[in-house]
Amino acid sequence: MMMKTMGARLTMALLMIITVLTIVMAQQADLQQPPPPPMLPEEEVGGCSRTFFSALVQLIPCRAAVAPFSPIPPTEMCCSAVVTLGRPCLCLLANGPPLSGIDRSMALQLPQRCSANFPPCDVIN
């Protein structure tokens, strides 16, 4: 009988140790994840209530004008989207993740090419 009690206690102790180790390892895994990308200062995003992807969708008409080595000027629809989005949303996009098929420097020139006259975005990346 005493052996059964000691066996049960040993089993409980091992289960507790395994549980604690699992929790500690999970917390360490969370700490080892890369930090999130830098965010724009609050005043920079202020006028842009859109997310990165919803702002990006609105700039679909500009895709041909911002493709690498593209000689195509921005269309009227593109310039309208640029003006509608405004500087905060454009800067949000400029500081977002890189996008395949988009030349970031050409995208940053859209306000000037569309005569929107926004000040240039500060690129954080």
PDB file of N, CA and C in Angstrom, residues 45-124:
ATOM      1  N   VAL A  45      -0.102  58.731 -38.425  1.00  0.00           N
ATOM      2  CA  VAL A  45      -1.189  57.893 -38.898  1.00  0.00           C
ATOM      3  C   VAL A  45      -2.531  58.583 -38.664  1.00  0.00           C
ATOM      4  N   GLY A  46      -2.529  59.603 -37.822  1.00  0.00           N
ATOM      5  CA  GLY A  46      -3.738  60.280 -37.397  1.00  0.00           C
ATOM      6  C   GLY A  46      -4.888  60.325 -38.381  1.00  0.00           C
ATOM      7  N   GLY A  47      -4.674  60.821 -39.610  1.00  0.00           N
ATOM      8  CA  GLY A  47      -5.751  60.955 -40.563  1.00  0.00           C
ATOM      9  C   GLY A  47      -6.067  59.678 -41.305  1.00  0.00           C
ATOM     10  N   CYS A  48      -5.322  58.621 -41.088  1.00  0.00           N
ATOM     11  CA  CYS A  48      -5.540  57.380 -41.829  1.00  0.00           C
ATOM     12  C   CYS A  48      -6.141  56.337 -40.906  1.00  0.00           C
ATOM     13  N   SER A  49      -7.435  56.118 -41.050  1.00  0.00           N
ATOM     14  CA  SER A  49      -8.083  55.117 -40.208  1.00  0.00           C
ATOM     15  C   SER A  49      -8.101  53.761 -40.902  1.00  0.00           C
ATOM     16  N   ARG A  50      -7.463  53.664 -42.061  1.00  0.00           N
ATOM     17  CA  ARG A  50      -7.442  52.415 -42.810  1.00  0.00           C
ATOM     18  C   ARG A  50      -6.294  51.527 -42.346  1.00  0.00           C
ATOM     19  N   THR A  51      -6.431  50.258 -42.630  1.00  0.00           N
ATOM     20  CA  THR A  51      -5.330  49.342 -42.391  1.00  0.00           C
ATOM     21  C   THR A  51      -4.415  49.375 -43.602  1.00  0.00           C
ATOM     22  N   PHE A  52      -3.260  48.774 -43.464  1.00  0.00           N
ATOM     23  CA  PHE A  52      -2.293  48.723 -44.558  1.00  0.00           C
ATOM     24  C   PHE A  52      -2.938  48.140 -45.812  1.00  0.00           C
ATOM     25  N   PHE A  53      -3.619  47.012 -45.669  1.00  0.00           N
ATOM     26  CA  PHE A  53      -4.155  46.324 -46.838  1.00  0.00           C
ATOM     27  C   PHE A  53      -5.342  47.042 -47.457  1.00  0.00           C
ATOM     28  N   SER A  54      -6.193  47.695 -46.660  1.00  0.00           N
ATOM     29  CA  SER A  54      -7.315  48.417 -47.259  1.00  0.00           C
ATOM     30  C   SER A  54      -6.813  49.649 -48.005  1.00  0.00           C
ATOM     31  N   ALA A  55      -5.764  50.288 -47.496  1.00  0.00           N
ATOM     32  CA  ALA A  55      -5.177  51.422 -48.222  1.00  0.00           C
ATOM     33  C   ALA A  55      -4.519  50.934 -49.507  1.00  0.00           C
ATOM     34  N   LEU A  56      -3.875  49.789 -49.430  1.00  0.00           N
ATOM     35  CA  LEU A  56      -3.215  49.214 -50.605  1.00  0.00           C
ATOM     36  C   LEU A  56      -4.229  48.900 -51.705  1.00  0.00           C
ATOM     37  N   VAL A  57      -5.365  48.362 -51.326  1.00  0.00           N
ATOM     38  CA  VAL A  57      -6.401  48.027 -52.307  1.00  0.00           C
ATOM     39  C   VAL A  57      -6.857  49.279 -53.050  1.00  0.00           C
ATOM     40  N   GLN A  58      -6.947  50.394 -52.351  1.00  0.00           N
ATOM     41  CA  GLN A  58      -7.383  51.631 -53.004  1.00  0.00           C
ATOM     42  C   GLN A  58      -6.365  52.124 -54.031  1.00  0.00           C
ATOM     43  N   LEU A  59      -5.123  51.699 -53.897  1.00  0.00           N
ATOM     44  CA  LEU A  59      -4.093  52.139 -54.846  1.00  0.00           C
ATOM     45  C   LEU A  59      -3.882  51.157 -55.997  1.00  0.00           C
ATOM     46  N   ILE A  60      -4.763  50.205 -56.161  1.00  0.00           N
ATOM     47  CA  ILE A  60      -4.639  49.262 -57.282  1.00  0.00           C
ATOM     48  C   ILE A  60      -4.556  49.989 -58.624  1.00  0.00           C
ATOM     49  N   PRO A  61      -5.297  51.085 -58.850  1.00  0.00           N
ATOM     50  CA  PRO A  61      -5.178  51.775 -60.134  1.00  0.00           C
ATOM     51  C   PRO A  61      -3.761  52.313 -60.406  1.00  0.00           C
ATOM     52  N   CYS A  62      -2.917  52.364 -59.400  1.00  0.00           N
ATOM     53  CA  CYS A  62      -1.551  52.892 -59.556  1.00  0.00           C
ATOM     54  C   CYS A  62      -0.528  51.799 -59.859  1.00  0.00           C
ATOM     55  N   ARG A  63      -0.943  50.575 -59.880  1.00  0.00           N
ATOM     56  CA  ARG A  63       0.013  49.469 -60.004  1.00  0.00           C
ATOM     57  C   ARG A  63       0.922  49.606 -61.219  1.00  0.00           C
ATOM     58  N   ALA A  64       0.377  49.938 -62.385  1.00  0.00           N
ATOM     59  CA  ALA A  64       1.200  50.046 -63.599  1.00  0.00           C
ATOM     60  C   ALA A  64       2.230  51.180 -63.473  1.00  0.00           C
ATOM     61  N   ALA A  65       1.874  52.223 -62.753  1.00  0.00           N
ATOM     62  CA  ALA A  65       2.773  53.377 -62.623  1.00  0.00           C
ATOM     63  C   ALA A  65       3.897  53.145 -61.625  1.00  0.00           C
ATOM     64  N   VAL A  66       3.756  52.142 -60.757  1.00  0.00           N
ATOM     65  CA  VAL A  66       4.781  51.899 -59.737  1.00  0.00           C
ATOM     66  C   VAL A  66       5.497  50.567 -59.923  1.00  0.00           C
ATOM     67  N   ALA A  67       5.241  49.911 -61.050  1.00  0.00           N
ATOM     68  CA  ALA A  67       5.960  48.668 -61.347  1.00  0.00           C
ATOM     69  C   ALA A  67       7.418  49.017 -61.632  1.00  0.00           C
ATOM     70  N   PRO A  68       8.344  48.144 -61.260  1.00  0.00           N
ATOM     71  CA  PRO A  68       9.760  48.443 -61.501  1.00  0.00           C
ATOM     72  C   PRO A  68      10.033  48.791 -62.970  1.00  0.00           C
ATOM     73  N   PHE A  69      10.760  49.874 -63.177  1.00  0.00           N
ATOM     74  CA  PHE A  69      11.180  50.360 -64.501  1.00  0.00           C
ATOM     75  C   PHE A  69      10.007  50.741 -65.407  1.00  0.00           C
ATOM     76  N   SER A  70       8.851  51.030 -64.840  1.00  0.00           N
ATOM     77  CA  SER A  70       7.675  51.362 -65.641  1.00  0.00           C
ATOM     78  C   SER A  70       7.762  52.785 -66.187  1.00  0.00           C
ATOM     79  N   PRO A  71       7.554  52.952 -67.499  1.00  0.00           N
ATOM     80  CA  PRO A  71       7.506  54.296 -68.076  1.00  0.00           C
ATOM     81  C   PRO A  71       6.091  54.873 -68.051  1.00  0.00           C
ATOM     82  N   ILE A  72       5.135  54.087 -67.535  1.00  0.00           N
ATOM     83  CA  ILE A  72       3.726  54.495 -67.561  1.00  0.00           C
ATOM     84  C   ILE A  72       3.466  55.535 -66.474  1.00  0.00           C
ATOM     85  N   PRO A  73       2.907  56.686 -66.865  1.00  0.00           N
ATOM     86  CA  PRO A  73       2.579  57.697 -65.851  1.00  0.00           C
ATOM     87  C   PRO A  73       1.323  57.290 -65.085  1.00  0.00           C
ATOM     88  N   PRO A  74       1.123  57.852 -63.903  1.00  0.00           N
ATOM     89  CA  PRO A  74      -0.091  57.519 -63.147  1.00  0.00           C
ATOM     90  C   PRO A  74      -1.338  58.004 -63.897  1.00  0.00           C
ATOM     91  N   THR A  75      -2.364  57.180 -63.844  1.00  0.00           N
ATOM     92  CA  THR A  75      -3.624  57.536 -64.500  1.00  0.00           C
ATOM     93  C   THR A  75      -4.406  58.517 -63.645  1.00  0.00           C
ATOM     94  N   GLU A  76      -5.477  59.040 -64.221  1.00  0.00           N
ATOM     95  CA  GLU A  76      -6.344  59.942 -63.470  1.00  0.00           C
ATOM     96  C   GLU A  76      -6.968  59.217 -62.272  1.00  0.00           C
ATOM     97  N   MET A  77      -7.333  57.935 -62.475  1.00  0.00           N
ATOM     98  CA  MET A  77      -7.893  57.143 -61.363  1.00  0.00           C
ATOM     99  C   MET A  77      -6.857  56.949 -60.260  1.00  0.00           C
ATOM    100  N   CYS A  78      -5.605  56.747 -60.655  1.00  0.00           N
ATOM    101  CA  CYS A  78      -4.530  56.582 -59.679  1.00  0.00           C
ATOM    102  C   CYS A  78      -4.365  57.864 -58.866  1.00  0.00           C
ATOM    103  N   CYS A  79      -4.275  58.983 -59.569  1.00  0.00           N
ATOM    104  CA  CYS A  79      -4.079  60.269 -58.874  1.00  0.00           C
ATOM    105  C   CYS A  79      -5.258  60.600 -57.967  1.00  0.00           C
ATOM    106  N   SER A  80      -6.454  60.245 -58.393  1.00  0.00           N
ATOM    107  CA  SER A  80      -7.628  60.457 -57.552  1.00  0.00           C
ATOM    108  C   SER A  80      -7.517  59.632 -56.268  1.00  0.00           C
ATOM    109  N   ALA A  81      -7.042  58.395 -56.401  1.00  0.00           N
ATOM    110  CA  ALA A  81      -6.858  57.537 -55.226  1.00  0.00           C
ATOM    111  C   ALA A  81      -5.786  58.104 -54.304  1.00  0.00           C
ATOM    112  N   VAL A  82      -4.708  58.626 -54.870  1.00  0.00           N
ATOM    113  CA  VAL A  82      -3.619  59.209 -54.076  1.00  0.00           C
ATOM    114  C   VAL A  82      -4.147  60.386 -53.263  1.00  0.00           C
ATOM    115  N   VAL A  83      -4.899  61.261 -53.923  1.00  0.00           N
ATOM    116  CA  VAL A  83      -5.442  62.444 -53.236  1.00  0.00           C
ATOM    117  C   VAL A  83      -6.446  62.024 -52.167  1.00  0.00           C
ATOM    118  N   THR A  84      -7.282  61.033 -52.483  1.00  0.00           N
ATOM    119  CA  THR A  84      -8.285  60.558 -51.525  1.00  0.00           C
ATOM    120  C   THR A  84      -7.630  59.951 -50.294  1.00  0.00           C
ATOM    121  N   LEU A  85      -6.597  59.141 -50.513  1.00  0.00           N
ATOM    122  CA  LEU A  85      -5.920  58.506 -49.376  1.00  0.00           C
ATOM    123  C   LEU A  85      -5.213  59.532 -48.514  1.00  0.00           C
ATOM    124  N   GLY A  86      -4.523  60.459 -49.131  1.00  0.00           N
ATOM    125  CA  GLY A  86      -3.795  61.486 -48.384  1.00  0.00           C
ATOM    126  C   GLY A  86      -2.451  60.999 -47.883  1.00  0.00           C
ATOM    127  N   ARG A  87      -1.679  61.924 -47.364  1.00  0.00           N
ATOM    128  CA  ARG A  87      -0.310  61.650 -46.925  1.00  0.00           C
ATOM    129  C   ARG A  87      -0.215  60.594 -45.825  1.00  0.00           C
ATOM    130  N   PRO A  88      -1.043  60.648 -44.763  1.00  0.00           N
ATOM    131  CA  PRO A  88      -0.883  59.641 -43.698  1.00  0.00           C
ATOM    132  C   PRO A  88      -1.011  58.208 -44.206  1.00  0.00           C
ATOM    133  N   CYS A  89      -1.985  57.964 -45.084  1.00  0.00           N
ATOM    134  CA  CYS A  89      -2.156  56.598 -45.604  1.00  0.00           C
ATOM    135  C   CYS A  89      -1.015  56.221 -46.534  1.00  0.00           C
ATOM    136  N   LEU A  90      -0.552  57.160 -47.344  1.00  0.00           N
ATOM    137  CA  LEU A  90       0.573  56.862 -48.227  1.00  0.00           C
ATOM    138  C   LEU A  90       1.824  56.549 -47.414  1.00  0.00           C
ATOM    139  N   CYS A  91       2.025  57.278 -46.343  1.00  0.00           N
ATOM    140  CA  CYS A  91       3.196  57.020 -45.486  1.00  0.00           C
ATOM    141  C   CYS A  91       3.050  55.678 -44.766  1.00  0.00           C
ATOM    142  N   LEU A  92       1.819  55.326 -44.410  1.00  0.00           N
ATOM    143  CA  LEU A  92       1.573  54.009 -43.821  1.00  0.00           C
ATOM    144  C   LEU A  92       1.993  52.927 -44.801  1.00  0.00           C
ATOM    145  N   LEU A  93       1.646  53.095 -46.072  1.00  0.00           N
ATOM    146  CA  LEU A  93       2.036  52.131 -47.102  1.00  0.00           C
ATOM    147  C   LEU A  93       3.540  52.143 -47.329  1.00  0.00           C
ATOM    148  N   ALA A  94       4.129  53.334 -47.329  1.00  0.00           N
ATOM    149  CA  ALA A  94       5.568  53.445 -47.575  1.00  0.00           C
ATOM    150  C   ALA A  94       6.381  52.738 -46.502  1.00  0.00           C
ATOM    151  N   ASN A  95       5.832  52.650 -45.308  1.00  0.00           N
ATOM    152  CA  ASN A  95       6.551  52.013 -44.203  1.00  0.00           C
ATOM    153  C   ASN A  95       6.066  50.595 -43.926  1.00  0.00           C
ATOM    154  N   GLY A  96       5.247  50.070 -44.814  1.00  0.00           N
ATOM    155  CA  GLY A  96       4.754  48.712 -44.659  1.00  0.00           C
ATOM    156  C   GLY A  96       5.753  47.706 -45.215  1.00  0.00           C
ATOM    157  N   PRO A  97       5.340  46.459 -45.256  1.00  0.00           N
ATOM    158  CA  PRO A  97       6.243  45.418 -45.767  1.00  0.00           C
ATOM    159  C   PRO A  97       6.495  45.602 -47.259  1.00  0.00           C
ATOM    160  N   PRO A  98       7.645  45.115 -47.751  1.00  0.00           N
ATOM    161  CA  PRO A  98       7.912  45.214 -49.190  1.00  0.00           C
ATOM    162  C   PRO A  98       6.883  44.394 -49.975  1.00  0.00           C
ATOM    163  N   LEU A  99       6.542  44.885 -51.142  1.00  0.00           N
ATOM    164  CA  LEU A  99       5.549  44.220 -51.971  1.00  0.00           C
ATOM    165  C   LEU A  99       6.156  43.837 -53.308  1.00  0.00           C
ATOM    166  N   SER A 100       5.908  42.630 -53.717  1.00  0.00           N
ATOM    167  CA  SER A 100       6.418  42.137 -54.994  1.00  0.00           C
ATOM    168  C   SER A 100       5.796  42.936 -56.137  1.00  0.00           C
ATOM    169  N   GLY A 101       6.624  43.357 -57.083  1.00  0.00           N
ATOM    170  CA  GLY A 101       6.138  44.076 -58.251  1.00  0.00           C
ATOM    171  C   GLY A 101       5.907  45.549 -58.030  1.00  0.00           C
ATOM    172  N   ILE A 102       6.314  46.069 -56.873  1.00  0.00           N
ATOM    173  CA  ILE A 102       6.138  47.491 -56.565  1.00  0.00           C
ATOM    174  C   ILE A 102       7.513  48.107 -56.289  1.00  0.00           C
ATOM    175  N   ASP A 103       7.818  49.172 -57.008  1.00  0.00           N
ATOM    176  CA  ASP A 103       9.050  49.920 -56.757  1.00  0.00           C
ATOM    177  C   ASP A 103       8.703  50.997 -55.733  1.00  0.00           C
ATOM    178  N   ARG A 104       9.202  50.824 -54.527  1.00  0.00           N
ATOM    179  CA  ARG A 104       8.843  51.727 -53.426  1.00  0.00           C
ATOM    180  C   ARG A 104       9.207  53.179 -53.729  1.00  0.00           C
ATOM    181  N   SER A 105      10.359  53.406 -54.352  1.00  0.00           N
ATOM    182  CA  SER A 105      10.751  54.795 -54.647  1.00  0.00           C
ATOM    183  C   SER A 105       9.794  55.423 -55.667  1.00  0.00           C
ATOM    184  N   MET A 106       9.321  54.629 -56.632  1.00  0.00           N
ATOM    185  CA  MET A 106       8.341  55.156 -57.590  1.00  0.00           C
ATOM    186  C   MET A 106       7.013  55.429 -56.883  1.00  0.00           C
ATOM    187  N   ALA A 107       6.645  54.574 -55.952  1.00  0.00           N
ATOM    188  CA  ALA A 107       5.402  54.777 -55.199  1.00  0.00           C
ATOM    189  C   ALA A 107       5.489  56.051 -54.359  1.00  0.00           C
ATOM    190  N   LEU A 108       6.669  56.321 -53.809  1.00  0.00           N
ATOM    191  CA  LEU A 108       6.837  57.534 -53.004  1.00  0.00           C
ATOM    192  C   LEU A 108       6.785  58.803 -53.855  1.00  0.00           C
ATOM    193  N   GLN A 109       6.958  58.671 -55.157  1.00  0.00           N
ATOM    194  CA  GLN A 109       6.892  59.821 -56.066  1.00  0.00           C
ATOM    195  C   GLN A 109       5.473  60.103 -56.548  1.00  0.00           C
ATOM    196  N   LEU A 110       4.531  59.233 -56.248  1.00  0.00           N
ATOM    197  CA  LEU A 110       3.154  59.422 -56.726  1.00  0.00           C
ATOM    198  C   LEU A 110       2.555  60.777 -56.358  1.00  0.00           C
ATOM    199  N   PRO A 111       2.680  61.257 -55.123  1.00  0.00           N
ATOM    200  CA  PRO A 111       2.078  62.563 -54.820  1.00  0.00           C
ATOM    201  C   PRO A 111       2.626  63.671 -55.727  1.00  0.00           C
ATOM    202  N   GLN A 112       3.916  63.675 -55.956  1.00  0.00           N
ATOM    203  CA  GLN A 112       4.512  64.693 -56.817  1.00  0.00           C
ATOM    204  C   GLN A 112       4.043  64.515 -58.267  1.00  0.00           C
ATOM    205  N   ARG A 113       4.031  63.266 -58.737  1.00  0.00           N
ATOM    206  CA  ARG A 113       3.623  62.994 -60.115  1.00  0.00           C
ATOM    207  C   ARG A 113       2.140  63.269 -60.330  1.00  0.00           C
ATOM    208  N   CYS A 114       1.363  63.233 -59.266  1.00  0.00           N
ATOM    209  CA  CYS A 114      -0.070  63.499 -59.351  1.00  0.00           C
ATOM    210  C   CYS A 114      -0.415  64.926 -58.939  1.00  0.00           C
ATOM    211  N   SER A 115       0.573  65.742 -58.701  1.00  0.00           N
ATOM    212  CA  SER A 115       0.386  67.134 -58.266  1.00  0.00           C
ATOM    213  C   SER A 115      -0.424  67.226 -56.982  1.00  0.00           C
ATOM    214  N   ALA A 116      -0.229  66.275 -56.093  1.00  0.00           N
ATOM    215  CA  ALA A 116      -0.930  66.291 -54.815  1.00  0.00           C
ATOM    216  C   ALA A 116      -0.233  67.200 -53.809  1.00  0.00           C
ATOM    217  N   ASN A 117       1.039  67.488 -54.043  1.00  0.00           N
ATOM    218  CA  ASN A 117       1.813  68.405 -53.209  1.00  0.00           C
ATOM    219  C   ASN A 117       1.863  68.035 -51.730  1.00  0.00           C
ATOM    220  N   PHE A 118       1.975  66.744 -51.442  1.00  0.00           N
ATOM    221  CA  PHE A 118       2.191  66.318 -50.060  1.00  0.00           C
ATOM    222  C   PHE A 118       3.672  66.435 -49.759  1.00  0.00           C
ATOM    223  N   PRO A 119       4.020  66.728 -48.516  1.00  0.00           N
ATOM    224  CA  PRO A 119       5.444  66.616 -48.162  1.00  0.00           C
ATOM    225  C   PRO A 119       5.869  65.144 -48.246  1.00  0.00           C
ATOM    226  N   PRO A 120       7.139  64.885 -48.491  1.00  0.00           N
ATOM    227  CA  PRO A 120       7.573  63.495 -48.614  1.00  0.00           C
ATOM    228  C   PRO A 120       7.395  62.734 -47.295  1.00  0.00           C
ATOM    229  N   CYS A 121       7.216  61.427 -47.425  1.00  0.00           N
ATOM    230  CA  CYS A 121       7.078  60.559 -46.243  1.00  0.00           C
ATOM    231  C   CYS A 121       8.458  60.269 -45.662  1.00  0.00           C
ATOM    232  N   ASP A 122       8.520  60.155 -44.372  1.00  0.00           N
ATOM    233  CA  ASP A 122       9.740  59.679 -43.710  1.00  0.00           C
ATOM    234  C   ASP A 122       9.661  58.167 -43.709  1.00  0.00           C
ATOM    235  N   VAL A 123      10.584  57.517 -44.393  1.00  0.00           N
ATOM    236  CA  VAL A 123      10.582  56.061 -44.460  1.00  0.00           C
ATOM    237  C   VAL A 123      11.355  55.534 -43.275  1.00  0.00           C
ATOM    238  N   ILE A 124      10.687  54.718 -42.452  1.00  0.00           N
ATOM    239  CA  ILE A 124      11.262  54.192 -41.217  1.00  0.00           C
ATOM    240  C   ILE A 124      12.107  52.965 -41.491  1.00  0.00           C
TER     241      ILE A 124
END
